[in-house]
């Protein structure tokens, strides 16, 4: 038995703020009522601001995998070809989903330590003179590795090649944590989920959809029903959904959107960047190696860390869980047993990060993992050095 709160420091689902929990704790509403229509309009409009878009956003009862499927079936036809970068476990799962629909995937190999390569993309697209490639797919923040692909550079490469392919981006572990600009970056379909930066339980997912993607949906021939954008958007115009929505999760979403805008979206991004930098300071001081090789691609949502050769990352995670009641993310697929992942996204503050990193450092000692001491202290120094100045100074007395 443990006293105090469990530390949930996986890269999602993330900690739920008390405000969000209280927002869900209310009677179920009639989802055909005028009261619900008001809620529907509020959350649909609010999500546009988080995606930084004037384009439509649709909300599904479902996981991020469902939003992946929606992106594919609304835009492609059997036999189409797409280009997908191998950046980690989740790019691989996306590939598996796509291939089940009879779509051909050009899967550009990667080492799981770097993001999508804009130069390679431009070369591939320039060689596709017949424009057989219908879409380019990129995981913005690869949750399995802590690597963030540079989407603005991906878009510039596509524009430089003059290629008409759609750009689809998985923002599941980046939205509301890492700056994502749907319109400015000319993304055609964004995919996201509720359980990470949006500070909600799992259960709802999202597509942000450009006009170009909507035009493609009119000629796409993959079967769709539940995921059909047109049916969704038709009902959404009046604040409703074509089937029963996740009503109480939408209450939670409305509250989370209020919290994000009270803090200010750019401040949210700065907070995540600051906590990520402090975490990397700790990892560096411990003498451990991060999965991400390129500092330009460091994730602000999570940090994935290798344990030294011959030491099991899952054993370390178990030691930390049993002794300190803290959950860390496991290594996935080819990184299983080699990597532990520290989530630092969502509803998170300096003291929570300090406790997390102290738990990791104590766990390293108890598990006999070779490391240098002082990682948590290095993170604290960074937090103090970069602490935001208070808006109001309290007077004495």
PDB file of N, CA and C in Angstrom, residues 163-200:
ATOM      1  N   UNK A 163       4.632  19.081 -55.557  1.00  0.00           N
ATOM      2  CA  UNK A 163       3.848  17.846 -55.588  1.00  0.00           C
ATOM      3  C   UNK A 163       2.478  18.075 -54.947  1.00  0.00           C
ATOM      4  N   UNK A 164       1.399  17.535 -55.548  1.00  0.00           N
ATOM      5  CA  UNK A 164       0.046  17.797 -55.038  1.00  0.00           C
ATOM      6  C   UNK A 164      -0.422  16.851 -53.934  1.00  0.00           C
ATOM      7  N   UNK A 165       0.443  15.969 -53.442  1.00  0.00           N
ATOM      8  CA  UNK A 165       0.007  14.999 -52.431  1.00  0.00           C
ATOM      9  C   UNK A 165      -0.559  15.702 -51.204  1.00  0.00           C
ATOM     10  N   UNK A 166      -1.512  15.039 -50.560  1.00  0.00           N
ATOM     11  CA  UNK A 166      -2.025  15.513 -49.289  1.00  0.00           C
ATOM     12  C   UNK A 166      -0.972  15.319 -48.200  1.00  0.00           C
ATOM     13  N   UNK A 167      -0.952  16.198 -47.226  1.00  0.00           N
ATOM     14  CA  UNK A 167      -0.083  16.050 -46.057  1.00  0.00           C
ATOM     15  C   UNK A 167      -0.960  15.697 -44.860  1.00  0.00           C
ATOM     16  N   UNK A 168      -0.719  14.490 -44.304  1.00  0.00           N
ATOM     17  CA  UNK A 168      -1.451  14.037 -43.129  1.00  0.00           C
ATOM     18  C   UNK A 168      -0.487  13.922 -41.964  1.00  0.00           C
ATOM     19  N   UNK A 169      -0.879  14.445 -40.803  1.00  0.00           N
ATOM     20  CA  UNK A 169       0.011  14.510 -39.648  1.00  0.00           C
ATOM     21  C   UNK A 169      -0.691  13.959 -38.415  1.00  0.00           C
ATOM     22  N   UNK A 170      -0.033  13.025 -37.755  1.00  0.00           N
ATOM     23  CA  UNK A 170      -0.478  12.505 -36.466  1.00  0.00           C
ATOM     24  C   UNK A 170       0.008  13.467 -35.376  1.00  0.00           C
ATOM     25  N   UNK A 171      -0.946  14.121 -34.693  1.00  0.00           N
ATOM     26  CA  UNK A 171      -0.598  15.057 -33.615  1.00  0.00           C
ATOM     27  C   UNK A 171      -1.032  14.517 -32.252  1.00  0.00           C
ATOM     28  N   UNK A 172      -1.161  13.211 -32.126  1.00  0.00           N
ATOM     29  CA  UNK A 172      -1.760  12.634 -30.921  1.00  0.00           C
ATOM     30  C   UNK A 172      -0.991  13.025 -29.666  1.00  0.00           C
ATOM     31  N   UNK A 173       0.341  12.964 -29.684  1.00  0.00           N
ATOM     32  CA  UNK A 173       1.093  13.335 -28.478  1.00  0.00           C
ATOM     33  C   UNK A 173       1.775  14.691 -28.605  1.00  0.00           C
ATOM     34  N   UNK A 174       1.343  15.493 -29.568  1.00  0.00           N
ATOM     35  CA  UNK A 174       1.892  16.852 -29.680  1.00  0.00           C
ATOM     36  C   UNK A 174       0.839  17.923 -29.474  1.00  0.00           C
ATOM     37  N   UNK A 175      -0.400  17.670 -29.866  1.00  0.00           N
ATOM     38  CA  UNK A 175      -1.428  18.711 -29.787  1.00  0.00           C
ATOM     39  C   UNK A 175      -1.583  19.201 -28.346  1.00  0.00           C
ATOM     40  N   UNK A 176      -1.582  20.520 -28.181  1.00  0.00           N
ATOM     41  CA  UNK A 176      -1.710  21.184 -26.881  1.00  0.00           C
ATOM     42  C   UNK A 176      -0.497  20.954 -25.981  1.00  0.00           C
ATOM     43  N   UNK A 177       0.595  20.478 -26.557  1.00  0.00           N
ATOM     44  CA  UNK A 177       1.854  20.314 -25.831  1.00  0.00           C
ATOM     45  C   UNK A 177       3.021  20.932 -26.597  1.00  0.00           C
ATOM     46  N   UNK A 178       3.020  20.712 -27.897  1.00  0.00           N
ATOM     47  CA  UNK A 178       4.049  21.227 -28.797  1.00  0.00           C
ATOM     48  C   UNK A 178       3.350  22.076 -29.847  1.00  0.00           C
ATOM     49  N   UNK A 179       3.948  23.179 -30.214  1.00  0.00           N
ATOM     50  CA  UNK A 179       3.325  24.083 -31.178  1.00  0.00           C
ATOM     51  C   UNK A 179       2.978  23.335 -32.464  1.00  0.00           C
ATOM     52  N   UNK A 180       1.716  23.384 -32.824  1.00  0.00           N
ATOM     53  CA  UNK A 180       1.239  22.770 -34.063  1.00  0.00           C
ATOM     54  C   UNK A 180       0.332  23.779 -34.760  1.00  0.00           C
ATOM     55  N   UNK A 181       0.612  24.081 -36.025  1.00  0.00           N
ATOM     56  CA  UNK A 181      -0.101  25.133 -36.751  1.00  0.00           C
ATOM     57  C   UNK A 181      -0.669  24.554 -38.043  1.00  0.00           C
ATOM     58  N   UNK A 182      -1.909  24.133 -37.967  1.00  0.00           N
ATOM     59  CA  UNK A 182      -2.537  23.408 -39.078  1.00  0.00           C
ATOM     60  C   UNK A 182      -2.589  24.255 -40.348  1.00  0.00           C
ATOM     61  N   UNK A 183      -3.044  25.485 -40.241  1.00  0.00           N
ATOM     62  CA  UNK A 183      -3.188  26.328 -41.428  1.00  0.00           C
ATOM     63  C   UNK A 183      -1.840  26.831 -41.928  1.00  0.00           C
ATOM     64  N   UNK A 184      -1.037  27.362 -41.031  1.00  0.00           N
ATOM     65  CA  UNK A 184       0.247  27.936 -41.443  1.00  0.00           C
ATOM     66  C   UNK A 184       1.145  26.892 -42.094  1.00  0.00           C
ATOM     67  N   UNK A 185       1.091  25.661 -41.592  1.00  0.00           N
ATOM     68  CA  UNK A 185       1.946  24.607 -42.134  1.00  0.00           C
ATOM     69  C   UNK A 185       1.283  23.863 -43.293  1.00  0.00           C
ATOM     70  N   UNK A 186       0.114  24.288 -43.678  1.00  0.00           N
ATOM     71  CA  UNK A 186      -0.599  23.717 -44.824  1.00  0.00           C
ATOM     72  C   UNK A 186      -0.774  22.198 -44.699  1.00  0.00           C
ATOM     73  N   UNK A 187      -1.162  21.779 -43.504  1.00  0.00           N
ATOM     74  CA  UNK A 187      -1.477  20.367 -43.292  1.00  0.00           C
ATOM     75  C   UNK A 187      -2.893  20.118 -43.797  1.00  0.00           C
ATOM     76  N   UNK A 188      -3.106  18.978 -44.416  1.00  0.00           N
ATOM     77  CA  UNK A 188      -4.422  18.674 -44.972  1.00  0.00           C
ATOM     78  C   UNK A 188      -5.307  17.897 -44.007  1.00  0.00           C
ATOM     79  N   UNK A 189      -4.741  16.924 -43.317  1.00  0.00           N
ATOM     80  CA  UNK A 189      -5.511  16.193 -42.303  1.00  0.00           C
ATOM     81  C   UNK A 189      -4.635  16.019 -41.072  1.00  0.00           C
ATOM     82  N   UNK A 190      -5.124  16.471 -39.925  1.00  0.00           N
ATOM     83  CA  UNK A 190      -4.464  16.211 -38.655  1.00  0.00           C
ATOM     84  C   UNK A 190      -5.264  15.172 -37.887  1.00  0.00           C
ATOM     85  N   UNK A 191      -4.561  14.324 -37.186  1.00  0.00           N
ATOM     86  CA  UNK A 191      -5.138  13.254 -36.382  1.00  0.00           C
ATOM     87  C   UNK A 191      -4.761  13.525 -34.927  1.00  0.00           C
ATOM     88  N   UNK A 192      -5.713  13.392 -34.011  1.00  0.00           N
ATOM     89  CA  UNK A 192      -5.352  13.564 -32.606  1.00  0.00           C
ATOM     90  C   UNK A 192      -6.292  12.793 -31.704  1.00  0.00           C
ATOM     91  N   UNK A 193      -5.935  12.780 -30.394  1.00  0.00           N
ATOM     92  CA  UNK A 193      -6.719  12.076 -29.396  1.00  0.00           C
ATOM     93  C   UNK A 193      -6.801  12.898 -28.118  1.00  0.00           C
ATOM     94  N   UNK A 194      -7.661  12.462 -27.216  1.00  0.00           N
ATOM     95  CA  UNK A 194      -8.000  13.277 -26.046  1.00  0.00           C
ATOM     96  C   UNK A 194      -7.079  13.107 -24.860  1.00  0.00           C
ATOM     97  N   UNK A 195      -6.298  12.013 -24.784  1.00  0.00           N
ATOM     98  CA  UNK A 195      -5.726  11.566 -23.523  1.00  0.00           C
ATOM     99  C   UNK A 195      -4.316  12.061 -23.234  1.00  0.00           C
ATOM    100  N   UNK A 196      -3.852  13.041 -23.981  1.00  0.00           N
ATOM    101  CA  UNK A 196      -2.479  13.506 -23.769  1.00  0.00           C
ATOM    102  C   UNK A 196      -2.473  14.997 -23.429  1.00  0.00           C
ATOM    103  N   UNK A 197      -2.075  15.857 -24.336  1.00  0.00           N
ATOM    104  CA  UNK A 197      -2.000  17.274 -24.019  1.00  0.00           C
ATOM    105  C   UNK A 197      -3.331  17.909 -23.688  1.00  0.00           C
ATOM    106  N   UNK A 198      -4.424  17.318 -24.143  1.00  0.00           N
ATOM    107  CA  UNK A 198      -5.747  17.872 -23.860  1.00  0.00           C
ATOM    108  C   UNK A 198      -6.238  17.548 -22.444  1.00  0.00           C
ATOM    109  N   UNK A 199      -5.501  16.701 -21.722  1.00  0.00           N
ATOM    110  CA  UNK A 199      -5.750  16.464 -20.285  1.00  0.00           C
ATOM    111  C   UNK A 199      -7.086  15.781 -20.017  1.00  0.00           C
ATOM    112  N   UNK A 200      -7.497  14.899 -20.915  1.00  0.00           N
ATOM    113  CA  UNK A 200      -8.782  14.205 -20.797  1.00  0.00           C
ATOM    114  C   UNK A 200      -8.555  12.702 -20.695  1.00  0.00           C
TER     115      UNK A 200
END
